[in-house]
PDB file of C-alpha atoms in Angstrom:
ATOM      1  CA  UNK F  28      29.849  33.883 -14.396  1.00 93.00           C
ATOM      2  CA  UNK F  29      29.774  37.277 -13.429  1.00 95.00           C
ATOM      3  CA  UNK F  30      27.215  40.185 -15.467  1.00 97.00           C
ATOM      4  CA  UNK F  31      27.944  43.518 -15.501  1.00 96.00           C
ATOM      5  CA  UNK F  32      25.732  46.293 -17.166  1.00 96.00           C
ATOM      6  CA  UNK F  33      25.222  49.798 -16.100  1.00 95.00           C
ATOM      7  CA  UNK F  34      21.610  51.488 -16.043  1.00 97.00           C
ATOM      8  CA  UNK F  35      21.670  55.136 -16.149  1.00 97.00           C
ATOM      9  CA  UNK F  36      18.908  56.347 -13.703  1.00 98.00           C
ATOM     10  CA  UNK F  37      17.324  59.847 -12.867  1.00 98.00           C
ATOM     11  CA  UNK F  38      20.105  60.318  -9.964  1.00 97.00           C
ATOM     12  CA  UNK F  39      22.965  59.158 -12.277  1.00 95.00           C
ATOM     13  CA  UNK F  40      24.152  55.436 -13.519  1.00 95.00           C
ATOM     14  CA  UNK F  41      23.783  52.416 -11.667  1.00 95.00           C
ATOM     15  CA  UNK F  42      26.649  49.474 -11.672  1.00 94.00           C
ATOM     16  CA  UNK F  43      24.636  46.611 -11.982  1.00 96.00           C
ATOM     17  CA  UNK F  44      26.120  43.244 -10.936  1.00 96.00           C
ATOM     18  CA  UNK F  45      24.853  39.526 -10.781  1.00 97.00           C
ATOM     19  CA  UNK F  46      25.958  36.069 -11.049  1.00 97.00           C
ATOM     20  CA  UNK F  47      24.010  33.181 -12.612  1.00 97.00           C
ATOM     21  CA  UNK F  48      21.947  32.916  -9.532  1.00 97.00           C
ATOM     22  CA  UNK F  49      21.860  36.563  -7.329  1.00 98.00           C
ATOM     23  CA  UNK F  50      22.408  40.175  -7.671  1.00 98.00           C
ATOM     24  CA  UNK F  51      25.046  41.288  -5.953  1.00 97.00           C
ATOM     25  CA  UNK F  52      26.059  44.870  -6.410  1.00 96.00           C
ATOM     26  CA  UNK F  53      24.169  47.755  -7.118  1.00 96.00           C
ATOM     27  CA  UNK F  54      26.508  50.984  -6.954  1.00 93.00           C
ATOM     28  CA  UNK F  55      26.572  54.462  -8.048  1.00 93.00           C
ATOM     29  CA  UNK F  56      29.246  54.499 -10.221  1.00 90.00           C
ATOM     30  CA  UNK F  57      29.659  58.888 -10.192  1.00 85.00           C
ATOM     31  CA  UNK F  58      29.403  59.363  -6.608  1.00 79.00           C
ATOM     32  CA  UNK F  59      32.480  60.451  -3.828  1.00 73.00           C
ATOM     33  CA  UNK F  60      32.188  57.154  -2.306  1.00 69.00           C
ATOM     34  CA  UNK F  61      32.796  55.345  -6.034  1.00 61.00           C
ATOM     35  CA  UNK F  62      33.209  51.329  -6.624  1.00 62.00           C
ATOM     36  CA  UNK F  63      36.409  50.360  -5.615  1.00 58.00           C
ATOM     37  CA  UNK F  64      37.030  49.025  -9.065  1.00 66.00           C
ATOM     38  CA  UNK F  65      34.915  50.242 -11.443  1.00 72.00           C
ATOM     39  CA  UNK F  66      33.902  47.976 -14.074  1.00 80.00           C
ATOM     40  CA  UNK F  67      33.087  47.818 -17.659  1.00 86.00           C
ATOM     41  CA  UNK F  68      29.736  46.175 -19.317  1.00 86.00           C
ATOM     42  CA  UNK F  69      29.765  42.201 -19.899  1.00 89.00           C
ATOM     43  CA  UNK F  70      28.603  41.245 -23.372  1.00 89.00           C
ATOM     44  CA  UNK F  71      26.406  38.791 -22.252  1.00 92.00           C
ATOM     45  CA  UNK F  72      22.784  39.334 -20.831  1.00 92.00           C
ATOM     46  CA  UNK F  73      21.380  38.321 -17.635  1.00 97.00           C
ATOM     47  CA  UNK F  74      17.467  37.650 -16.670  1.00 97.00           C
ATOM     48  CA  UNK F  75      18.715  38.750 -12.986  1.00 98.00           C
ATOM     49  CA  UNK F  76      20.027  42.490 -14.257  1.00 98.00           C
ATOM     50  CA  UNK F  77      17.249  43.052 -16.641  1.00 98.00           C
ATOM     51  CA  UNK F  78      14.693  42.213 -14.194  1.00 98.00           C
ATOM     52  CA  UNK F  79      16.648  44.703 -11.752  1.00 98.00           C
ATOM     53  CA  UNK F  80      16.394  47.287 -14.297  1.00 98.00           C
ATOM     54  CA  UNK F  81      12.604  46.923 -15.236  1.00 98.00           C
ATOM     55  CA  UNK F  82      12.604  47.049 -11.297  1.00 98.00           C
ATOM     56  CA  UNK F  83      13.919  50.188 -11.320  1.00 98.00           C
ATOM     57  CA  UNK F  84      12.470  51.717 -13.773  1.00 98.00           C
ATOM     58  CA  UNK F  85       8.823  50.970 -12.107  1.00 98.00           C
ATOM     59  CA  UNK F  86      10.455  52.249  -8.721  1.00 98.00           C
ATOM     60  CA  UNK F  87      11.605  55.739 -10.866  1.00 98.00           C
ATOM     61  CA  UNK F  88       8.159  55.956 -12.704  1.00 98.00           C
ATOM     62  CA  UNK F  89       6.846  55.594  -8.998  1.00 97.00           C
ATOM     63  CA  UNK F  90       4.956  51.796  -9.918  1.00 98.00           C
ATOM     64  CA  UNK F  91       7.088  50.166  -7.474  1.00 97.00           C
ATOM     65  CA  UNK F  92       7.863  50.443  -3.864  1.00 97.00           C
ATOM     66  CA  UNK F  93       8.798  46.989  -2.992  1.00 96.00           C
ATOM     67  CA  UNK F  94      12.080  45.005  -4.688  1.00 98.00           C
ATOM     68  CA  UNK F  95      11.493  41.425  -5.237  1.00 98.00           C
ATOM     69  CA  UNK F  96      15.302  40.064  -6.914  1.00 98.00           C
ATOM     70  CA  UNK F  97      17.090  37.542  -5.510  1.00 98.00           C
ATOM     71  CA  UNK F  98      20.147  38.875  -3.340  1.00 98.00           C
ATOM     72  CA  UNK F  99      23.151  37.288  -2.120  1.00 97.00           C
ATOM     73  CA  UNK F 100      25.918  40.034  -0.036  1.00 96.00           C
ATOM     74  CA  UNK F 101      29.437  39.191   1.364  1.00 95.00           C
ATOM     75  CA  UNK F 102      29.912  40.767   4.653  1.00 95.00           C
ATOM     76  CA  UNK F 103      30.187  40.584   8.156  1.00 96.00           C
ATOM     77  CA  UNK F 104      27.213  38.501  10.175  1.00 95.00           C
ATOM     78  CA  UNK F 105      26.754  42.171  11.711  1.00 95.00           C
ATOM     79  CA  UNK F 106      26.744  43.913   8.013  1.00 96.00           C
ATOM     80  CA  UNK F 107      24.423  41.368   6.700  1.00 96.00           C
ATOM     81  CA  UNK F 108      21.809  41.466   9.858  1.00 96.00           C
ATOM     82  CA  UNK F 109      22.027  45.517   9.095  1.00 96.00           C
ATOM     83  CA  UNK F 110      21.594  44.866   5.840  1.00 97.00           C
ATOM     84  CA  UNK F 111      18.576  42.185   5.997  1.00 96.00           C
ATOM     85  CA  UNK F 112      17.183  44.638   8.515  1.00 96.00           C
ATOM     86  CA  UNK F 113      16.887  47.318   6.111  1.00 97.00           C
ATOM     87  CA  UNK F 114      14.563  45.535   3.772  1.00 96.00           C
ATOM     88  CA  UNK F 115      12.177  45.876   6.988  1.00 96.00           C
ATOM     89  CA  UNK F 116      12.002  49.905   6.869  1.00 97.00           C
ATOM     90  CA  UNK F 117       8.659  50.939   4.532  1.00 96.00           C
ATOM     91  CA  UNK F 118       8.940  52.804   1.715  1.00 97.00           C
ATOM     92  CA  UNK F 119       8.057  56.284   2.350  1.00 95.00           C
ATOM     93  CA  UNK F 120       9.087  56.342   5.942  1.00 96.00           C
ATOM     94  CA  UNK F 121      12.308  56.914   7.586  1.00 96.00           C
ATOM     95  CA  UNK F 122      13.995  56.129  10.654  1.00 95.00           C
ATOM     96  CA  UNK F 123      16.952  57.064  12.732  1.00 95.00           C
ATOM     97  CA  UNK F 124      20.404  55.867  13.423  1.00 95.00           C
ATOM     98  CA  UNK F 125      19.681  55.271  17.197  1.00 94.00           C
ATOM     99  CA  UNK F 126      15.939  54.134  16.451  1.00 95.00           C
ATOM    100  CA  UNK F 127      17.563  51.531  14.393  1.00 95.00           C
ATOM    101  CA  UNK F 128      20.404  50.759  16.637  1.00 95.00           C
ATOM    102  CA  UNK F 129      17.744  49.769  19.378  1.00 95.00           C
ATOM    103  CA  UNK F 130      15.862  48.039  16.923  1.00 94.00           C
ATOM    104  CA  UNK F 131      18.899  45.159  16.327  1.00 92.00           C
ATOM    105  CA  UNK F 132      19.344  45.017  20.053  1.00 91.00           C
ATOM    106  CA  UNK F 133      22.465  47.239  20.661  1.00 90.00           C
ATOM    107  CA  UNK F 134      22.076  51.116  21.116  1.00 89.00           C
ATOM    108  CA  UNK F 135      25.148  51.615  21.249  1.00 91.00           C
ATOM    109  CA  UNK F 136      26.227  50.440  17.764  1.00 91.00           C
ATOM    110  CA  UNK F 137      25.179  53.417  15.967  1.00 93.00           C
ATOM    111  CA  UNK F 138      28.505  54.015  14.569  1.00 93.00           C
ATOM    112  CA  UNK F 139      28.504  50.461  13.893  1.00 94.00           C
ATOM    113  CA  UNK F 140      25.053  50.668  11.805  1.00 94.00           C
ATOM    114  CA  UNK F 141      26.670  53.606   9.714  1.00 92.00           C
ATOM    115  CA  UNK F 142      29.795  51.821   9.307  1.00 93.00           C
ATOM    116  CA  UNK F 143      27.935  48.877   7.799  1.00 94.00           C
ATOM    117  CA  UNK F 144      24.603  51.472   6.148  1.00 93.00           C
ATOM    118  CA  UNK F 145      27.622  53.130   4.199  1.00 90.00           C
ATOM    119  CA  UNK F 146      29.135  49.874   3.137  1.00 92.00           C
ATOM    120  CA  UNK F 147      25.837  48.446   1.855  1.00 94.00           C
ATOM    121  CA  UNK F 148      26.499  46.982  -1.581  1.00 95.00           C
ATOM    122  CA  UNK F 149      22.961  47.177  -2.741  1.00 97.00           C
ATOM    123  CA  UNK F 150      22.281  50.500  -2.693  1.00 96.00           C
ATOM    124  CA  UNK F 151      18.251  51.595  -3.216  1.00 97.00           C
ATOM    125  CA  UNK F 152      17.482  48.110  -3.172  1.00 98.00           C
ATOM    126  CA  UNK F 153      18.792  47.528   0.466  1.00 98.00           C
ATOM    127  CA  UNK F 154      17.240  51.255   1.426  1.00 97.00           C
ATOM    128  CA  UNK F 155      19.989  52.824   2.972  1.00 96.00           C
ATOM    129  CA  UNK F 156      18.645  55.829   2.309  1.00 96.00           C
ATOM    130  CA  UNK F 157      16.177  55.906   4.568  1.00 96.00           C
ATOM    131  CA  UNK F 158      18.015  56.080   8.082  1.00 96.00           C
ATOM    132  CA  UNK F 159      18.960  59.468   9.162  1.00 95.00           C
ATOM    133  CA  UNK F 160      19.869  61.611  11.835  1.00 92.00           C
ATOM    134  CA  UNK F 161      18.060  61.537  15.652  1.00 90.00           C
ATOM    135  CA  UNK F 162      17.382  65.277  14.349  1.00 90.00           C
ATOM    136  CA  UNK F 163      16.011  64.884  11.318  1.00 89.00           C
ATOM    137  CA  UNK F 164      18.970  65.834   9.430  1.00 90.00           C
ATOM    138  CA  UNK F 165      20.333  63.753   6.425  1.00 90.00           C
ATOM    139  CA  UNK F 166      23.757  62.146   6.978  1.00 88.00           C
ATOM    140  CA  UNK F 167      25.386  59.337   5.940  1.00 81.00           C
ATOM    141  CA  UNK F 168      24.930  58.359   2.350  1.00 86.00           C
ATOM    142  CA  UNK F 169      27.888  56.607   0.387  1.00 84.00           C
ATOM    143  CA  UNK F 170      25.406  57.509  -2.472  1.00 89.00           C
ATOM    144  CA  UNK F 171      26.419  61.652  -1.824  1.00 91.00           C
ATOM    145  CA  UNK F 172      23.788  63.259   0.428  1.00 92.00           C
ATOM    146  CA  UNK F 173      22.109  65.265  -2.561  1.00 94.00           C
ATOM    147  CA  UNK F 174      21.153  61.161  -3.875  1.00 95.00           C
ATOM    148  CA  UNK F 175      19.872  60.083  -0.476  1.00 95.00           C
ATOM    149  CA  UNK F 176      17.834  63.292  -0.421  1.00 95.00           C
ATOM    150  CA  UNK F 177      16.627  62.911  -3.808  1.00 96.00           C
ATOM    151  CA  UNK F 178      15.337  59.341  -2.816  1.00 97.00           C
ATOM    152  CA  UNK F 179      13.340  60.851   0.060  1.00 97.00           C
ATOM    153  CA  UNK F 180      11.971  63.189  -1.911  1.00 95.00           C
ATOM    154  CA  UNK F 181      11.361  61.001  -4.426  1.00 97.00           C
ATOM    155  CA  UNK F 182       9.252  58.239  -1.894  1.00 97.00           C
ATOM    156  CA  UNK F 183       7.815  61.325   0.062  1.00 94.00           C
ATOM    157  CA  UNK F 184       9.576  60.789   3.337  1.00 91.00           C
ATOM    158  CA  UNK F 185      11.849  63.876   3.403  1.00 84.00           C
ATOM    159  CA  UNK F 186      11.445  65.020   6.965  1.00 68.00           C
ATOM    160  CA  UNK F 187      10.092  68.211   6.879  1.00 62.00           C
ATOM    161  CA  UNK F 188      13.003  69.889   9.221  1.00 47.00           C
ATOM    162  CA  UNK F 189      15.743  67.708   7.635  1.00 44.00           C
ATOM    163  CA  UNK F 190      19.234  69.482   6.929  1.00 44.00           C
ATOM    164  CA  UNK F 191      22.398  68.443   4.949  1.00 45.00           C
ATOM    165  CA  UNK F 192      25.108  67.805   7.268  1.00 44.00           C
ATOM    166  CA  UNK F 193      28.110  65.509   8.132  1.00 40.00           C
ATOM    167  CA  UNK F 194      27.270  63.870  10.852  1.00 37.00           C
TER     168      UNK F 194
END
């Protein structure tokens, strides 16, 4: 069985998916980079999703800085290792592209890591957010750049030189 509800957060509303045993999706439904199929609320309730959402709402009410929800993703063996390897960046610090690239033992798969950071279906949960530019700059956020510098704001990791930009 698949669950679907929709939380409306402080940076705009959630899409909240789970089965019987994982969460799987966690998605900004209002941002450029939407859900390819955007789905409508499930009748039925699941312990995963309204554990995710009292999750959340500690991690908004700044309680929480940790996730602890059971999470299952579909992806490449690259995505998932880039995925799994986000779960390893603290909350309230940042690191870049290249940093991280080094870190899963290939440099020169920094297009690679975006590829896979923007494709991340477990957005806030699987921090994304917090790899950005060599420079300091914020790019890269299938979650629109103003969400991704909310979130660093929001955990107190905002580099203090850090610029909006493309790329």
């Amino acid at each position: 069985m698949q669950y679907i509800k929709h939380y409306s957060s402080p940076i705009g509303v959630l899409e909240i998916i789970a089965n019987d045993d994982f969460l799987t999706h966690v998605l900004f439904r209002e941002a450029q980079k939407k859900p390819s199929r955007q789905l409508e609320e499930t009748l039925e309730n699941s312990p995963i999703i309204d554990e995710c959402i009292r999750q959340f709402e500690a991690y908004f009410d700044k309680k929480l800085r940790d996730f602890d929800l059971p999470l299952q993703t579909q992806g490449t063996d690259f995505q998932r290792n880039v995925w799994e390897y986000l779960k390893t960046i603290p909350y309230g610090k940042t690191i870049s592209y290249l940093e991280f690239s080094r870190r899963i033992g290939n440099e020169k798969a920094i297009r690679a890591v975006g590829t896979a950071n923007g494709n991340n279906p477990l957005t806030i949960i699987l921090p994304c957010h917090r790899v950005i530019g060599s420079d300091g700059s914020l790019v890269g956020y299938g979650g629109d750049l103003w969400r991704k510098e909310w979130l660093l704001r929001h955990e107190g990791s905002l580099p203090n030189q850090a610029q909006l930009g493309l790329f």
